Amino acid sequence: VSETLHKVVVVDDHDLVRHGIKTILNNTHDIKVIGEATSGEKAIQITKELNPDIILMDVKMSGMGGLEAIKRITRQNNKIKIIAVSSLDNEPYPSRTLQAGANGYISKNATADEMIKAIHTVNMGKKYISADIAQKIALNKLEEKDRKSIDDISEREMQVLIMITTGKKVSEIAETL
């Protein structure tokens, strides 16, 4: 049985994270990192140029975040699979990211084996969510009746909320928007 090579682009604004993921994946026999990007804007551009099978996308980045980049990339090419790799593992981030078009969501605390498993799973056309994140999503759905307000905010409000929670100043938020 010959396995096909999975072409991957890694998107993260931290050099060390990108380099670490690239090193792990390039030591896997059926995965090759063909490109890297440091922002959502660059991810969109490199995706058009390289046409990867899979994108590993950080959700929280300066400039255009991963959420908006996921929406735009899936609009331009819905064959590309996107796995969010994020430290934001509490709701509503995972649900919103999956609704935006991501095929998977793993925590930055995931093991190398789990990241590789996620790549193989989404490449087969299935969804992949880390067990700890899936549990948080499920628990959030159970508690949803008690607090509906955060789930009712608009995409733009969510974008502002993410910037506020990451410590952005009002002037930085205004410039980004």
mmCIF file with all atom_site columns, C-alpha atoms in Angstrom:
data_model
loop_
_atom_site.group_PDB
_atom_site.id
_atom_site.type_symbol
_atom_site.label_atom_id
_atom_site.label_alt_id
_atom_site.label_comp_id
_atom_site.label_asym_id
_atom_site.label_entity_id
_atom_site.label_seq_id
_atom_site.pdbx_PDB_ins_code
_atom_site.Cartn_x
_atom_site.Cartn_y
_atom_site.Cartn_z
_atom_site.occupancy
_atom_site.B_iso_or_equiv
_atom_site.pdbx_formal_charge
_atom_site.auth_seq_id
_atom_site.auth_comp_id
_atom_site.auth_asym_id
_atom_site.auth_atom_id
_atom_site.pdbx_PDB_model_num
ATOM 1   C CA . VAL A 1 1   ? 0.000   0.000  0.000  1.00 0.00 ? 1   VAL A CA 1
ATOM 2   C CA . SER A 1 2   ? 1.613   3.263  -1.094 1.00 0.00 ? 2   SER A CA 1
ATOM 3   C CA . GLU A 1 3   ? 0.785   6.253  1.026  1.00 0.00 ? 3   GLU A CA 1
ATOM 4   C CA . THR A 1 4   ? 0.431   9.691  -0.489 1.00 0.00 ? 4   THR A CA 1
ATOM 5   C CA . LEU A 1 5   ? 2.449   12.610 0.777  1.00 0.00 ? 5   LEU A CA 1
ATOM 6   C CA . HIS A 1 6   ? 0.376   15.133 2.741  1.00 0.00 ? 6   HIS A CA 1
ATOM 7   C CA . LYS A 1 7   ? 1.463   18.692 1.832  1.00 0.00 ? 7   LYS A CA 1
ATOM 8   C CA . VAL A 1 8   ? 1.168   20.969 4.863  1.00 0.00 ? 8   VAL A CA 1
ATOM 9   C CA . VAL A 1 9   ? 1.464   24.707 5.499  1.00 0.00 ? 9   VAL A CA 1
ATOM 10  C CA . VAL A 1 10  ? 2.134   25.840 9.086  1.00 0.00 ? 10  VAL A CA 1
ATOM 11  C CA . VAL A 1 11  ? 0.690   29.225 10.144 1.00 0.00 ? 11  VAL A CA 1
ATOM 12  C CA . ASP A 1 12  ? 1.752   30.692 13.494 1.00 0.00 ? 12  ASP A CA 1
ATOM 13  C CA . ASP A 1 13  ? 3.151   34.072 14.484 1.00 0.00 ? 13  ASP A CA 1
ATOM 14  C CA . HIS A 1 14  ? 5.762   32.469 16.774 1.00 0.00 ? 14  HIS A CA 1
ATOM 15  C CA . ASP A 1 15  ? 8.941   31.320 15.011 1.00 0.00 ? 15  ASP A CA 1
ATOM 16  C CA . LEU A 1 16  ? 9.736   28.687 17.620 1.00 0.00 ? 16  LEU A CA 1
ATOM 17  C CA . VAL A 1 17  ? 6.283   27.087 17.339 1.00 0.00 ? 17  VAL A CA 1
ATOM 18  C CA . ARG A 1 18  ? 6.428   27.003 13.518 1.00 0.00 ? 18  ARG A CA 1
ATOM 19  C CA . HIS A 1 19  ? 9.935   25.573 13.522 1.00 0.00 ? 19  HIS A CA 1
ATOM 20  C CA . GLY A 1 20  ? 9.012   22.918 16.115 1.00 0.00 ? 20  GLY A CA 1
ATOM 21  C CA . ILE A 1 21  ? 5.917   21.788 14.195 1.00 0.00 ? 21  ILE A CA 1
ATOM 22  C CA . LYS A 1 22  ? 7.866   21.760 10.915 1.00 0.00 ? 22  LYS A CA 1
ATOM 23  C CA . THR A 1 23  ? 10.632  19.630 12.458 1.00 0.00 ? 23  THR A CA 1
ATOM 24  C CA . ILE A 1 24  ? 8.149   17.132 13.896 1.00 0.00 ? 24  ILE A CA 1
ATOM 25  C CA . LEU A 1 25  ? 6.167   16.814 10.665 1.00 0.00 ? 25  LEU A CA 1
ATOM 26  C CA . ASN A 1 26  ? 9.156   16.608 8.310  1.00 0.00 ? 26  ASN A CA 1
ATOM 27  C CA . ASN A 1 27  ? 10.393  13.622 10.352 1.00 0.00 ? 27  ASN A CA 1
ATOM 28  C CA . THR A 1 28  ? 7.152   11.820 9.458  1.00 0.00 ? 28  THR A CA 1
ATOM 29  C CA . HIS A 1 29  ? 7.373   9.666  6.324  1.00 0.00 ? 29  HIS A CA 1
ATOM 30  C CA . ASP A 1 30  ? 4.103   10.788 4.715  1.00 0.00 ? 30  ASP A CA 1
ATOM 31  C CA . ILE A 1 31  ? 3.936   14.486 5.684  1.00 0.00 ? 31  ILE A CA 1
ATOM 32  C CA . LYS A 1 32  ? 5.936   17.358 4.198  1.00 0.00 ? 32  LYS A CA 1
ATOM 33  C CA . VAL A 1 33  ? 5.783   20.995 5.281  1.00 0.00 ? 33  VAL A CA 1
ATOM 34  C CA . ILE A 1 34  ? 5.795   22.931 2.004  1.00 0.00 ? 34  ILE A CA 1
ATOM 35  C CA . GLY A 1 35  ? 5.350   26.420 3.433  1.00 0.00 ? 35  GLY A CA 1
ATOM 36  C CA . GLU A 1 36  ? 5.035   28.646 6.471  1.00 0.00 ? 36  GLU A CA 1
ATOM 37  C CA . ALA A 1 37  ? 3.229   31.889 7.255  1.00 0.00 ? 37  ALA A CA 1
ATOM 38  C CA . THR A 1 38  ? 3.272   34.276 10.210 1.00 0.00 ? 38  THR A CA 1
ATOM 39  C CA . SER A 1 39  ? -0.201  35.819 9.798  1.00 0.00 ? 39  SER A CA 1
ATOM 40  C CA . GLY A 1 40  ? -3.654  35.232 8.384  1.00 0.00 ? 40  GLY A CA 1
ATOM 41  C CA . GLU A 1 41  ? -2.918  37.545 5.461  1.00 0.00 ? 41  GLU A CA 1
ATOM 42  C CA . LYS A 1 42  ? 0.250   35.627 4.555  1.00 0.00 ? 42  LYS A CA 1
ATOM 43  C CA . ALA A 1 43  ? -1.594  32.314 5.002  1.00 0.00 ? 43  ALA A CA 1
ATOM 44  C CA . ILE A 1 44  ? -4.140  33.321 2.363  1.00 0.00 ? 44  ILE A CA 1
ATOM 45  C CA . GLN A 1 45  ? -1.382  34.368 -0.041 1.00 0.00 ? 45  GLN A CA 1
ATOM 46  C CA . ILE A 1 46  ? 0.799   31.264 0.427  1.00 0.00 ? 46  ILE A CA 1
ATOM 47  C CA . THR A 1 47  ? -2.233  28.979 0.167  1.00 0.00 ? 47  THR A CA 1
ATOM 48  C CA . LYS A 1 48  ? -3.011  30.375 -3.297 1.00 0.00 ? 48  LYS A CA 1
ATOM 49  C CA . GLU A 1 49  ? 0.607   29.861 -4.365 1.00 0.00 ? 49  GLU A CA 1
ATOM 50  C CA . LEU A 1 50  ? 1.297   26.402 -2.912 1.00 0.00 ? 50  LEU A CA 1
ATOM 51  C CA . ASN A 1 51  ? -2.142  24.708 -2.793 1.00 0.00 ? 51  ASN A CA 1
ATOM 52  C CA . PRO A 1 52  ? -1.462  22.543 0.282  1.00 0.00 ? 52  PRO A CA 1
ATOM 53  C CA . ASP A 1 53  ? -3.596  19.604 1.370  1.00 0.00 ? 53  ASP A CA 1
ATOM 54  C CA . ILE A 1 54  ? -3.684  20.768 4.989  1.00 0.00 ? 54  ILE A CA 1
ATOM 55  C CA . ILE A 1 55  ? -3.064  23.984 6.907  1.00 0.00 ? 55  ILE A CA 1
ATOM 56  C CA . LEU A 1 56  ? -2.175  23.982 10.596 1.00 0.00 ? 56  LEU A CA 1
ATOM 57  C CA . MET A 1 57  ? -3.500  27.395 11.674 1.00 0.00 ? 57  MET A CA 1
ATOM 58  C CA . ASP A 1 58  ? -2.963  29.285 14.908 1.00 0.00 ? 58  ASP A CA 1
ATOM 59  C CA . VAL A 1 59  ? -6.204  30.991 15.946 1.00 0.00 ? 59  VAL A CA 1
ATOM 60  C CA . LYS A 1 60  ? -4.722  33.935 17.869 1.00 0.00 ? 60  LYS A CA 1
ATOM 61  C CA . MET A 1 61  ? -2.298  35.984 15.746 1.00 0.00 ? 61  MET A CA 1
ATOM 62  C CA . SER A 1 62  ? -1.635  39.679 15.275 1.00 0.00 ? 62  SER A CA 1
ATOM 63  C CA . GLY A 1 63  ? -3.277  41.300 12.283 1.00 0.00 ? 63  GLY A CA 1
ATOM 64  C CA . MET A 1 64  ? -5.857  39.043 10.680 1.00 0.00 ? 64  MET A CA 1
ATOM 65  C CA . GLY A 1 65  ? -6.412  36.208 13.112 1.00 0.00 ? 65  GLY A CA 1
ATOM 66  C CA . GLY A 1 66  ? -6.838  32.568 12.273 1.00 0.00 ? 66  GLY A CA 1
ATOM 67  C CA . LEU A 1 67  ? -10.631 32.684 12.452 1.00 0.00 ? 67  LEU A CA 1
ATOM 68  C CA . GLU A 1 68  ? -10.952 35.194 9.611  1.00 0.00 ? 68  GLU A CA 1
ATOM 69  C CA . ALA A 1 69  ? -8.179  33.505 7.602  1.00 0.00 ? 69  ALA A CA 1
ATOM 70  C CA . ILE A 1 70  ? -9.979  30.150 7.897  1.00 0.00 ? 70  ILE A CA 1
ATOM 71  C CA . LYS A 1 71  ? -13.188 31.690 6.524  1.00 0.00 ? 71  LYS A CA 1
ATOM 72  C CA . ARG A 1 72  ? -11.408 33.303 3.586  1.00 0.00 ? 72  ARG A CA 1
ATOM 73  C CA . ILE A 1 73  ? -9.303  30.254 2.698  1.00 0.00 ? 73  ILE A CA 1
ATOM 74  C CA . THR A 1 74  ? -12.277 27.883 2.789  1.00 0.00 ? 74  THR A CA 1
ATOM 75  C CA . ARG A 1 75  ? -14.225 30.334 0.592  1.00 0.00 ? 75  ARG A CA 1
ATOM 76  C CA . GLN A 1 76  ? -11.476 30.390 -2.037 1.00 0.00 ? 76  GLN A CA 1
ATOM 77  C CA . ASN A 1 77  ? -10.696 26.645 -1.909 1.00 0.00 ? 77  ASN A CA 1
ATOM 78  C CA . ASN A 1 78  ? -12.934 24.293 0.066  1.00 0.00 ? 78  ASN A CA 1
ATOM 79  C CA . LYS A 1 79  ? -10.722 21.278 -0.738 1.00 0.00 ? 79  LYS A CA 1
ATOM 80  C CA . ILE A 1 80  ? -7.986  22.476 1.623  1.00 0.00 ? 80  ILE A CA 1
ATOM 81  C CA . LYS A 1 81  ? -8.347  21.020 5.110  1.00 0.00 ? 81  LYS A CA 1
ATOM 82  C CA . ILE A 1 82  ? -7.598  23.296 8.055  1.00 0.00 ? 82  ILE A CA 1
ATOM 83  C CA . ILE A 1 83  ? -6.675  22.242 11.574 1.00 0.00 ? 83  ILE A CA 1
ATOM 84  C CA . ALA A 1 84  ? -6.671  24.964 14.217 1.00 0.00 ? 84  ALA A CA 1
ATOM 85  C CA . VAL A 1 85  ? -3.722  24.617 16.580 1.00 0.00 ? 85  VAL A CA 1
ATOM 86  C CA . SER A 1 86  ? -4.397  26.896 19.495 1.00 0.00 ? 86  SER A CA 1
ATOM 87  C CA . SER A 1 87  ? -3.830  27.690 23.132 1.00 0.00 ? 87  SER A CA 1
ATOM 88  C CA . LEU A 1 88  ? -7.439  28.970 23.183 1.00 0.00 ? 88  LEU A CA 1
ATOM 89  C CA . ASP A 1 89  ? -9.142  25.752 24.233 1.00 0.00 ? 89  ASP A CA 1
ATOM 90  C CA . ASN A 1 90  ? -12.144 27.163 26.097 1.00 0.00 ? 90  ASN A CA 1
ATOM 91  C CA . GLU A 1 91  ? -15.488 27.822 24.463 1.00 0.00 ? 91  GLU A CA 1
ATOM 92  C CA . PRO A 1 92  ? -16.557 29.621 22.343 1.00 0.00 ? 92  PRO A CA 1
ATOM 93  C CA . TYR A 1 93  ? -13.224 29.569 20.434 1.00 0.00 ? 93  TYR A CA 1
ATOM 94  C CA . PRO A 1 94  ? -13.267 25.914 19.287 1.00 0.00 ? 94  PRO A CA 1
ATOM 95  C CA . SER A 1 95  ? -16.927 25.988 18.216 1.00 0.00 ? 95  SER A CA 1
ATOM 96  C CA . ARG A 1 96  ? -16.549 29.298 16.382 1.00 0.00 ? 96  ARG A CA 1
ATOM 97  C CA . THR A 1 97  ? -13.415 28.051 14.615 1.00 0.00 ? 97  THR A CA 1
ATOM 98  C CA . LEU A 1 98  ? -15.118 24.841 13.479 1.00 0.00 ? 98  LEU A CA 1
ATOM 99  C CA . GLN A 1 99  ? -18.161 26.853 12.334 1.00 0.00 ? 99  GLN A CA 1
ATOM 100 C CA . ALA A 1 100 ? -15.808 29.100 10.336 1.00 0.00 ? 100 ALA A CA 1
ATOM 101 C CA . GLY A 1 101 ? -14.695 26.064 8.317  1.00 0.00 ? 101 GLY A CA 1
ATOM 102 C CA . ALA A 1 102 ? -11.900 24.365 10.245 1.00 0.00 ? 102 ALA A CA 1
ATOM 103 C CA . ASN A 1 103 ? -11.836 20.582 9.938  1.00 0.00 ? 103 ASN A CA 1
ATOM 104 C CA . GLY A 1 104 ? -10.078 20.055 13.223 1.00 0.00 ? 104 GLY A CA 1
ATOM 105 C CA . TYR A 1 105 ? -9.057  21.721 16.462 1.00 0.00 ? 105 TYR A CA 1
ATOM 106 C CA . ILE A 1 106 ? -6.130  20.668 18.620 1.00 0.00 ? 106 ILE A CA 1
ATOM 107 C CA . SER A 1 107 ? -4.534  22.272 21.619 1.00 0.00 ? 107 SER A CA 1
ATOM 108 C CA . LYS A 1 108 ? -0.958  23.521 21.568 1.00 0.00 ? 108 LYS A CA 1
ATOM 109 C CA . ASN A 1 109 ? -0.544  21.079 24.440 1.00 0.00 ? 109 ASN A CA 1
ATOM 110 C CA . ALA A 1 110 ? -1.149  18.173 22.024 1.00 0.00 ? 110 ALA A CA 1
ATOM 111 C CA . THR A 1 111 ? 1.536   15.561 21.508 1.00 0.00 ? 111 THR A CA 1
ATOM 112 C CA . ALA A 1 112 ? 3.330   15.117 18.193 1.00 0.00 ? 112 ALA A CA 1
ATOM 113 C CA . ASP A 1 113 ? 1.456   11.832 17.725 1.00 0.00 ? 113 ASP A CA 1
ATOM 114 C CA . GLU A 1 114 ? -1.891  13.565 18.199 1.00 0.00 ? 114 GLU A CA 1
ATOM 115 C CA . MET A 1 115 ? -1.012  16.262 15.652 1.00 0.00 ? 115 MET A CA 1
ATOM 116 C CA . ILE A 1 116 ? -0.050  13.582 13.115 1.00 0.00 ? 116 ILE A CA 1
ATOM 117 C CA . LYS A 1 117 ? -3.258  11.661 13.879 1.00 0.00 ? 117 LYS A CA 1
ATOM 118 C CA . ALA A 1 118 ? -5.273  14.871 13.348 1.00 0.00 ? 118 ALA A CA 1
ATOM 119 C CA . ILE A 1 119 ? -3.614  15.409 9.956  1.00 0.00 ? 119 ILE A CA 1
ATOM 120 C CA . HIS A 1 120 ? -4.371  11.851 8.845  1.00 0.00 ? 120 HIS A CA 1
ATOM 121 C CA . THR A 1 121 ? -7.965  12.058 10.129 1.00 0.00 ? 121 THR A CA 1
ATOM 122 C CA . VAL A 1 122 ? -8.890  15.332 8.417  1.00 0.00 ? 122 VAL A CA 1
ATOM 123 C CA . ASN A 1 123 ? -7.126  14.254 5.229  1.00 0.00 ? 123 ASN A CA 1
ATOM 124 C CA . MET A 1 124 ? -9.604  11.340 5.084  1.00 0.00 ? 124 MET A CA 1
ATOM 125 C CA . GLY A 1 125 ? -12.465 13.846 5.157  1.00 0.00 ? 125 GLY A CA 1
ATOM 126 C CA . LYS A 1 126 ? -13.315 13.465 8.845  1.00 0.00 ? 126 LYS A CA 1
ATOM 127 C CA . LYS A 1 127 ? -13.302 16.021 11.657 1.00 0.00 ? 127 LYS A CA 1
ATOM 128 C CA . TYR A 1 128 ? -10.737 15.864 14.462 1.00 0.00 ? 128 TYR A CA 1
ATOM 129 C CA . ILE A 1 129 ? -11.044 17.516 17.863 1.00 0.00 ? 129 ILE A CA 1
ATOM 130 C CA . SER A 1 130 ? -8.633  16.885 20.757 1.00 0.00 ? 130 SER A CA 1
ATOM 131 C CA . ALA A 1 131 ? -10.344 14.897 23.506 1.00 0.00 ? 131 ALA A CA 1
ATOM 132 C CA . ASP A 1 132 ? -9.891  17.659 26.105 1.00 0.00 ? 132 ASP A CA 1
ATOM 133 C CA . ILE A 1 133 ? -11.368 20.266 23.763 1.00 0.00 ? 133 ILE A CA 1
ATOM 134 C CA . ALA A 1 134 ? -14.233 17.982 22.720 1.00 0.00 ? 134 ALA A CA 1
ATOM 135 C CA . GLN A 1 135 ? -15.091 17.524 26.390 1.00 0.00 ? 135 GLN A CA 1
ATOM 136 C CA . LYS A 1 136 ? -15.123 21.299 26.958 1.00 0.00 ? 136 LYS A CA 1
ATOM 137 C CA . ILE A 1 137 ? -17.393 21.779 23.930 1.00 0.00 ? 137 ILE A CA 1
ATOM 138 C CA . ALA A 1 138 ? -19.766 19.088 25.190 1.00 0.00 ? 138 ALA A CA 1
ATOM 139 C CA . LEU A 1 139 ? -19.844 20.509 28.721 1.00 0.00 ? 139 LEU A CA 1
ATOM 140 C CA . ASN A 1 140 ? -20.438 23.984 27.334 1.00 0.00 ? 140 ASN A CA 1
ATOM 141 C CA . LYS A 1 141 ? -23.434 22.715 25.334 1.00 0.00 ? 141 LYS A CA 1
ATOM 142 C CA . LEU A 1 142 ? -24.869 21.175 28.505 1.00 0.00 ? 142 LEU A CA 1
ATOM 143 C CA . GLU A 1 143 ? -24.470 24.453 30.406 1.00 0.00 ? 143 GLU A CA 1
ATOM 144 C CA . GLU A 1 144 ? -25.648 26.547 27.444 1.00 0.00 ? 144 GLU A CA 1
ATOM 145 C CA . LYS A 1 145 ? -29.115 27.130 28.879 1.00 0.00 ? 145 LYS A CA 1
ATOM 146 C CA . ASP A 1 146 ? -27.606 29.038 31.798 1.00 0.00 ? 146 ASP A CA 1
ATOM 147 C CA . ARG A 1 147 ? -25.606 31.462 29.689 1.00 0.00 ? 147 ARG A CA 1
ATOM 148 C CA . LYS A 1 148 ? -26.555 32.138 26.125 1.00 0.00 ? 148 LYS A CA 1
ATOM 149 C CA . SER A 1 149 ? -25.188 35.667 25.741 1.00 0.00 ? 149 SER A CA 1
ATOM 150 C CA . ILE A 1 150 ? -21.608 34.867 24.573 1.00 0.00 ? 150 ILE A CA 1
ATOM 151 C CA . ASP A 1 151 ? -22.928 32.523 21.887 1.00 0.00 ? 151 ASP A CA 1
ATOM 152 C CA . ASP A 1 152 ? -25.197 35.248 20.531 1.00 0.00 ? 152 ASP A CA 1
ATOM 153 C CA . ILE A 1 153 ? -22.496 37.804 19.761 1.00 0.00 ? 153 ILE A CA 1
ATOM 154 C CA . SER A 1 154 ? -21.678 38.647 16.147 1.00 0.00 ? 154 SER A CA 1
ATOM 155 C CA . GLU A 1 155 ? -18.485 37.621 14.368 1.00 0.00 ? 155 GLU A CA 1
ATOM 156 C CA . ARG A 1 156 ? -17.187 41.209 14.614 1.00 0.00 ? 156 ARG A CA 1
ATOM 157 C CA . GLU A 1 157 ? -17.918 41.307 18.354 1.00 0.00 ? 157 GLU A CA 1
ATOM 158 C CA . MET A 1 158 ? -16.090 37.988 18.690 1.00 0.00 ? 158 MET A CA 1
ATOM 159 C CA . GLN A 1 159 ? -13.085 39.449 16.847 1.00 0.00 ? 159 GLN A CA 1
ATOM 160 C CA . VAL A 1 160 ? -13.039 42.414 19.269 1.00 0.00 ? 160 VAL A CA 1
ATOM 161 C CA . LEU A 1 161 ? -13.455 40.076 22.256 1.00 0.00 ? 161 LEU A CA 1
ATOM 162 C CA . ILE A 1 162 ? -10.420 38.033 21.190 1.00 0.00 ? 162 ILE A CA 1
ATOM 163 C CA . MET A 1 163 ? -8.340  41.194 20.824 1.00 0.00 ? 163 MET A CA 1
ATOM 164 C CA . ILE A 1 164 ? -9.441  42.477 24.239 1.00 0.00 ? 164 ILE A CA 1
ATOM 165 C CA . THR A 1 165 ? -8.672  39.175 25.951 1.00 0.00 ? 165 THR A CA 1
ATOM 166 C CA . THR A 1 166 ? -5.197  39.117 24.400 1.00 0.00 ? 166 THR A CA 1
ATOM 167 C CA . GLY A 1 167 ? -4.405  42.528 25.885 1.00 0.00 ? 167 GLY A CA 1
ATOM 168 C CA . LYS A 1 168 ? -4.702  44.738 22.810 1.00 0.00 ? 168 LYS A CA 1
ATOM 169 C CA . LYS A 1 169 ? -5.036  48.475 23.401 1.00 0.00 ? 169 LYS A CA 1
ATOM 170 C CA . VAL A 1 170 ? -8.113  50.299 22.091 1.00 0.00 ? 170 VAL A CA 1
ATOM 171 C CA . SER A 1 171 ? -5.980  52.102 19.500 1.00 0.00 ? 171 SER A CA 1
ATOM 172 C CA . GLU A 1 172 ? -4.546  48.765 18.259 1.00 0.00 ? 172 GLU A CA 1
ATOM 173 C CA . ILE A 1 173 ? -8.036  47.265 18.016 1.00 0.00 ? 173 ILE A CA 1
ATOM 174 C CA . ALA A 1 174 ? -9.292  50.292 16.079 1.00 0.00 ? 174 ALA A CA 1
ATOM 175 C CA . GLU A 1 175 ? -6.348  50.119 13.667 1.00 0.00 ? 175 GLU A CA 1
ATOM 176 C CA . THR A 1 176 ? -6.837  46.367 13.096 1.00 0.00 ? 176 THR A CA 1
ATOM 177 C CA . LEU A 1 177 ? -10.573 46.776 12.476 1.00 0.00 ? 177 LEU A CA 1
#
